[in-house]
mmCIF file of C-alpha atoms in Angstrom:
data_model
loop_
_atom_site.group_PDB
_atom_site.id
_atom_site.type_symbol
_atom_site.label_atom_id
_atom_site.label_comp_id
_atom_site.label_asym_id
_atom_site.label_seq_id
_atom_site.Cartn_x
_atom_site.Cartn_y
_atom_site.Cartn_z
ATOM 1 C CA MET S 1 86.070 106.106 109.503
ATOM 2 C CA ARG S 2 82.947 108.091 110.445
ATOM 3 C CA LYS S 3 84.898 109.802 113.216
ATOM 4 C CA GLY S 4 87.534 110.701 110.653
ATOM 5 C CA ASP S 5 84.891 112.088 108.306
ATOM 6 C CA VAL S 6 83.558 114.406 111.028
ATOM 7 C CA ALA S 7 87.048 115.792 111.683
ATOM 8 C CA ASP S 8 87.747 115.962 107.951
ATOM 9 C CA ALA S 9 84.650 118.117 107.440
ATOM 10 C CA ARG S 10 86.092 120.499 110.030
ATOM 11 C CA PHE S 11 89.473 120.529 108.207
ATOM 12 C CA GLU S 12 91.118 118.942 111.272
ATOM 13 C CA GLY S 13 93.734 116.892 109.461
ATOM 14 C CA GLY S 14 95.507 115.521 112.520
ATOM 15 C CA VAL S 15 92.344 114.333 114.268
ATOM 16 C CA ALA S 16 90.959 112.861 111.048
ATOM 17 C CA LEU S 17 94.231 111.092 110.316
ATOM 18 C CA GLN S 18 94.256 109.271 113.665
ATOM 19 C CA SER S 19 90.842 107.754 112.959
ATOM 20 C CA TYR S 20 91.603 106.974 109.332
ATOM 21 C CA LEU S 21 94.894 105.254 110.148
ATOM 22 C CA ALA S 22 93.150 103.143 112.792
ATOM 23 C CA ALA S 23 90.531 102.162 110.213
ATOM 24 C CA GLY S 24 93.284 101.471 107.708
ATOM 25 C CA LYS S 25 94.705 98.755 109.936
ATOM 26 C CA MET S 26 91.354 96.962 109.660
ATOM 27 C CA GLU S 27 90.819 97.586 105.937
ATOM 28 C CA PRO S 28 94.198 98.279 104.307
ATOM 29 C CA LYS S 29 92.743 97.919 100.807
ATOM 30 C CA ASN S 30 89.785 100.266 101.238
ATOM 31 C CA VAL S 31 90.231 102.693 98.322
ATOM 32 C CA ALA S 32 88.025 105.472 99.710
ATOM 33 C CA LEU S 33 89.822 105.260 103.046
ATOM 34 C CA LEU S 34 93.240 105.544 101.388
ATOM 35 C CA VAL S 35 92.041 108.634 99.498
ATOM 36 C CA HIS S 36 90.908 110.164 102.788
ATOM 37 C CA ILE S 37 94.257 109.411 104.440
ATOM 38 C CA SER S 38 96.063 111.059 101.550
ATOM 39 C CA ARG S 39 93.897 114.177 101.904
ATOM 40 C CA ALA S 40 94.478 114.300 105.671
ATOM 41 C CA TYR S 41 98.230 114.354 105.076
ATOM 42 C CA ARG S 42 97.740 117.211 102.600
ATOM 43 C CA TYR S 43 95.749 119.118 105.218
ATOM 44 C CA LEU S 44 98.673 118.710 107.619
ATOM 45 C CA MET S 45 100.990 120.093 104.929
ATOM 46 C CA SER S 46 98.987 123.319 105.029
ATOM 47 C CA ASP S 47 99.243 123.481 108.809
ATOM 48 C CA THR S 48 103.043 123.392 109.037
ATOM 49 C CA THR S 49 105.532 126.069 108.044
ATOM 50 C CA LYS S 50 108.620 123.843 107.944
ATOM 51 C CA THR S 51 109.613 122.893 104.391
ATOM 52 C CA SER S 52 111.136 119.598 105.497
ATOM 53 C CA GLU S 53 107.898 118.641 107.241
ATOM 54 C CA LYS S 54 105.826 119.677 104.232
ATOM 55 C CA LEU S 55 107.971 117.413 102.067
ATOM 56 C CA ARG S 56 107.611 114.508 104.488
ATOM 57 C CA LEU S 57 103.843 114.870 104.724
ATOM 58 C CA GLY S 58 103.542 115.389 100.976
ATOM 59 C CA ALA S 59 105.467 112.191 100.308
ATOM 60 C CA LEU S 60 103.078 110.296 102.584
ATOM 61 C CA ALA S 61 100.103 111.844 100.790
ATOM 62 C CA VAL S 62 101.539 110.628 97.479
ATOM 63 C CA THR S 63 102.187 107.142 98.874
ATOM 64 C CA TYR S 64 98.606 106.647 100.032
ATOM 65 C CA ALA S 65 97.176 108.233 96.874
ATOM 66 C CA GLU S 66 99.223 105.942 94.628
ATOM 67 C CA ARG S 67 98.132 102.936 96.682
ATOM 68 C CA ALA S 68 94.503 103.993 96.245
ATOM 69 C CA ALA S 69 94.963 104.524 92.505
ATOM 70 C CA ALA S 70 96.542 101.088 92.087
ATOM 71 C CA LEU S 71 93.739 99.379 94.005
ATOM 72 C CA GLY S 72 91.009 101.436 92.336
ATOM 73 C CA PRO S 73 91.902 101.870 88.666
ATOM 74 C CA LYS S 74 88.303 102.842 87.893
ATOM 75 C CA ASP S 75 87.895 105.171 90.865
ATOM 76 C CA ALA S 76 88.091 108.800 89.697
ATOM 77 C CA ASP S 77 88.794 110.181 93.166
ATOM 78 C CA ALA S 78 91.688 107.768 93.658
ATOM 79 C CA GLN S 79 93.281 108.737 90.338
ATOM 80 C CA LEU S 80 92.814 112.423 91.086
ATOM 81 C CA ALA S 81 94.316 112.079 94.579
ATOM 82 C CA VAL S 82 97.654 111.280 92.939
ATOM 83 C CA ALA S 83 97.510 114.431 90.825
ATOM 84 C CA ILE S 84 96.522 116.647 93.754
ATOM 85 C CA SER S 85 99.186 115.205 96.044
ATOM 86 C CA TYR S 86 101.957 115.726 93.516
ATOM 87 C CA GLY S 87 100.571 119.201 92.843
ATOM 88 C CA LYS S 88 100.932 120.109 96.512
ATOM 89 C CA LEU S 89 104.624 119.234 96.293
ATOM 90 C CA GLN S 90 105.307 121.275 93.145
ATOM 91 C CA PRO S 91 106.383 124.512 94.899
ATOM 92 C CA LEU S 92 108.819 122.573 97.098
ATOM 93 C CA VAL S 93 110.779 120.421 94.644
ATOM 94 C CA SER S 94 113.546 120.945 92.083
ATOM 95 C CA SER S 95 112.880 122.045 88.510
ATOM 96 C CA GLY S 96 113.612 118.557 87.206
ATOM 97 C CA GLU S 97 111.202 116.999 89.685
ATOM 98 C CA LYS S 98 108.561 119.583 88.762
ATOM 99 C CA VAL S 99 108.771 118.652 85.090
ATOM 100 C CA ARG S 100 108.701 114.915 85.852
ATOM 101 C CA THR S 101 105.752 115.092 88.214
ATOM 102 C CA ALA S 102 103.883 117.602 86.026
ATOM 103 C CA ARG S 103 103.449 114.834 83.479
ATOM 104 C CA THR S 104 101.986 112.600 86.183
ATOM 105 C CA ILE S 105 99.668 115.367 87.357
ATOM 106 C CA LYS S 106 98.239 115.840 83.876
ATOM 107 C CA SER S 107 97.947 112.112 83.221
ATOM 108 C CA GLN S 108 96.136 111.415 86.488
ATOM 109 C CA ALA S 109 93.767 114.361 86.067
ATOM 110 C CA GLN S 110 92.896 113.137 82.583
ATOM 111 C CA LYS S 111 92.306 109.618 83.921
ATOM 112 C CA ALA S 112 89.949 111.030 86.528
ATOM 113 C CA LEU S 113 88.051 112.955 83.856
ATOM 114 C CA ARG S 114 87.699 109.884 81.648
ATOM 115 C CA LEU S 115 86.159 108.102 84.620
ATOM 116 C CA ASN S 116 84.037 111.064 85.717
ATOM 117 C CA PRO S 117 83.826 114.023 83.300
ATOM 118 C CA ARG S 118 81.782 115.938 85.887
ATOM 119 C CA ASN S 119 84.565 116.008 88.483
ATOM 120 C CA ASP S 120 85.149 119.736 88.935
ATOM 121 C CA LEU S 121 88.354 119.212 90.931
ATOM 122 C CA ALA S 122 89.854 117.264 88.042
ATOM 123 C CA TRP S 123 89.082 120.178 85.708
ATOM 124 C CA HIS S 124 90.607 122.512 88.291
ATOM 125 C CA VAL S 125 93.812 120.466 88.491
ATOM 126 C CA LEU S 126 94.057 120.404 84.695
ATOM 127 C CA GLY S 127 93.598 124.167 84.676
ATOM 128 C CA ARG S 128 96.399 124.589 87.215
ATOM 129 C CA TRP S 129 98.608 122.381 85.036
ATOM 130 C CA ASN S 130 97.924 124.643 82.044
ATOM 131 C CA VAL S 131 98.729 127.739 84.103
ATOM 132 C CA GLY S 132 102.052 126.264 85.189
ATOM 133 C CA TYR S 133 103.241 125.796 81.633
ATOM 134 C CA ALA S 134 101.640 128.988 80.318
ATOM 135 C CA GLU S 135 103.787 130.916 82.806
ATOM 136 C CA LEU S 136 106.970 129.337 81.419
ATOM 137 C CA THR S 137 107.784 131.889 78.738
ATOM 138 C CA GLY S 138 110.855 133.307 77.056
ATOM 139 C CA LEU S 139 114.260 132.558 78.540
ATOM 140 C CA LYS S 140 112.854 130.492 81.399
ATOM 141 C CA ARG S 141 111.165 128.117 78.932
ATOM 142 C CA LYS S 142 114.278 127.875 76.744
ATOM 143 C CA LEU S 143 116.493 127.063 79.729
ATOM 144 C CA ALA S 144 114.049 124.424 80.927
ATOM 145 C CA GLU S 145 113.868 122.821 77.480
ATOM 146 C CA ILE S 146 117.675 122.648 77.281
ATOM 147 C CA SER S 147 117.648 120.543 80.440
ATOM 148 C CA TYR S 148 114.410 118.589 80.102
ATOM 149 C CA GLY S 149 113.477 118.522 76.419
ATOM 150 C CA THR S 150 110.548 120.106 74.581
ATOM 151 C CA LEU S 151 107.806 121.231 76.946
ATOM 152 C CA PRO S 152 104.056 121.498 76.275
ATOM 153 C CA ALA S 153 102.802 124.897 75.133
ATOM 154 C CA PRO S 154 99.367 125.437 76.720
ATOM 155 C CA THR S 155 98.007 128.955 77.062
ATOM 156 C CA TYR S 156 96.067 130.942 79.625
ATOM 157 C CA ALA S 157 93.057 130.469 77.349
ATOM 158 C CA ASP S 158 93.406 126.697 77.777
ATOM 159 C CA ALA S 159 93.532 127.157 81.545
ATOM 160 C CA ALA S 160 90.514 129.476 81.517
ATOM 161 C CA LYS S 161 88.394 126.859 79.726
ATOM 162 C CA CYS S 162 89.225 124.315 82.428
ATOM 163 C CA PHE S 163 88.364 126.663 85.292
ATOM 164 C CA GLU S 164 85.170 127.789 83.535
ATOM 165 C CA LYS S 165 84.160 124.137 83.218
ATOM 166 C CA ALA S 166 84.972 123.564 86.897
ATOM 167 C CA ILE S 167 82.751 126.497 87.923
ATOM 168 C CA ALA S 168 79.905 125.272 85.725
ATOM 169 C CA LEU S 169 80.080 121.894 87.474
ATOM 170 C CA ASN S 170 80.540 123.268 90.993
ATOM 171 C CA PRO S 171 79.643 126.951 91.416
ATOM 172 C CA ALA S 172 80.245 126.770 95.196
ATOM 173 C CA ARG S 173 83.988 126.018 95.165
ATOM 174 C CA VAL S 174 86.116 129.062 96.009
ATOM 175 C CA ILE S 175 89.365 127.945 94.401
ATOM 176 C CA ASN S 176 87.792 127.658 90.948
ATOM 177 C CA TYR S 177 86.887 131.360 90.964
ATOM 178 C CA ILE S 178 90.200 132.578 92.361
ATOM 179 C CA GLU S 179 92.245 130.667 89.795
ATOM 180 C CA LEU S 180 90.000 131.769 86.946
ATOM 181 C CA GLY S 181 90.287 135.359 88.150
ATOM 182 C CA HIS S 182 94.067 135.063 88.160
ATOM 183 C CA VAL S 183 94.037 133.712 84.609
ATOM 184 C CA TYR S 184 91.669 136.432 83.392
ATOM 185 C CA SER S 185 93.955 139.069 84.907
ATOM 186 C CA GLU S 186 96.942 137.594 83.069
ATOM 187 C CA MET S 187 94.919 137.652 79.838
ATOM 188 C CA GLY S 188 94.073 141.331 80.307
ATOM 189 C CA ARG S 189 90.383 140.566 80.858
ATOM 190 C CA THR S 190 90.180 142.916 83.827
ATOM 191 C CA PRO S 191 86.364 143.284 84.145
ATOM 192 C CA ASP S 192 85.951 139.492 83.982
ATOM 193 C CA ALA S 193 88.758 139.014 86.508
ATOM 194 C CA ARG S 194 87.172 141.472 88.919
ATOM 195 C CA LYS S 195 83.771 139.793 88.592
ATOM 196 C CA VAL S 196 84.888 136.217 89.284
ATOM 197 C CA LEU S 197 87.361 137.197 92.010
ATOM 198 C CA THR S 198 84.677 139.181 93.832
ATOM 199 C CA LYS S 199 82.365 136.185 93.565
ATOM 200 C CA GLY S 200 85.006 133.797 94.886
ATOM 201 C CA VAL S 201 86.001 136.002 97.807
ATOM 202 C CA GLY S 202 82.350 136.189 98.879
ATOM 203 C CA LEU S 203 81.663 132.448 98.872
ATOM 204 C CA LYS S 204 81.364 130.250 101.965
ATOM 205 C CA GLN S 205 84.446 128.200 102.907
ATOM 206 C CA THR S 206 84.110 124.602 101.738
ATOM 207 C CA ASP S 207 87.764 123.502 101.412
ATOM 208 C CA LYS S 208 90.794 123.619 103.682
ATOM 209 C CA ASP S 209 92.672 126.172 101.561
ATOM 210 C CA ASP S 210 89.740 128.546 100.969
ATOM 211 C CA LEU S 211 90.793 131.221 103.461
ATOM 212 C CA GLU S 212 94.274 131.395 101.946
ATOM 213 C CA MET S 213 92.828 131.448 98.446
ATOM 214 C CA LYS S 214 90.383 134.218 99.345
ATOM 215 C CA GLN S 215 93.287 136.320 100.579
ATOM 216 C CA ARG S 216 95.075 135.676 97.303
ATOM 217 C CA GLY S 217 91.922 136.780 95.489
ATOM 218 C CA ARG S 218 91.832 140.043 97.465
ATOM 219 C CA GLU S 219 95.482 140.684 96.636
ATOM 220 C CA ILE S 220 94.841 140.185 92.912
ATOM 221 C CA LEU S 221 91.770 142.431 93.091
ATOM 222 C CA ALA S 222 93.903 145.167 94.646
ATOM 223 C CA THR S 223 96.203 145.142 91.607
ATOM 224 C CA LEU S 224 93.421 145.432 89.011
ATOM 225 C CA ARG S 225 93.022 148.810 87.360
#
């Protein structure tokens, strides 16, 4: 498991996974280990370009996360792993599956926050959930509600509060700034968007997706006037 942690810190999902799976054979009910395995599969999702492979790896991430959550009902990281794993699959699945799993994402993020209100990633996930529904406006929302029933109606302001809370709890995490900057730009708060995006782009990489998120931040900055 320590070998896996070293590779995990380097964002080497494949190397980490080999060690974690070997450890999992010895301790199949180790909640923290299952959470780590789930994250390693998500790292591998980022490393492949094939949609079919992303779906396969994402399904495995969900499987291990759900196993961790079942074994650790009072473990905030285990509950959140389910939300994050389903969130990684959102861009790849059908509209019906998105709506179904969106409910799970929100529920698991809220569970994590009840267990640990200072979990900045849980606030981040809840913010992303709010953004997803805030972007469903007009005809797109009406068509979705015809098929799937009444949908929640969160706003960008709701999302901003979540990301602001996440930054207050962890001011070193890049993704919190980039997502907040995106939300501010959608709200027309251009000076605020420019400030937080510039801050996020300048931070040190701490998560696997930071480089991609920094590029997204630069692209948003280029559109601000």
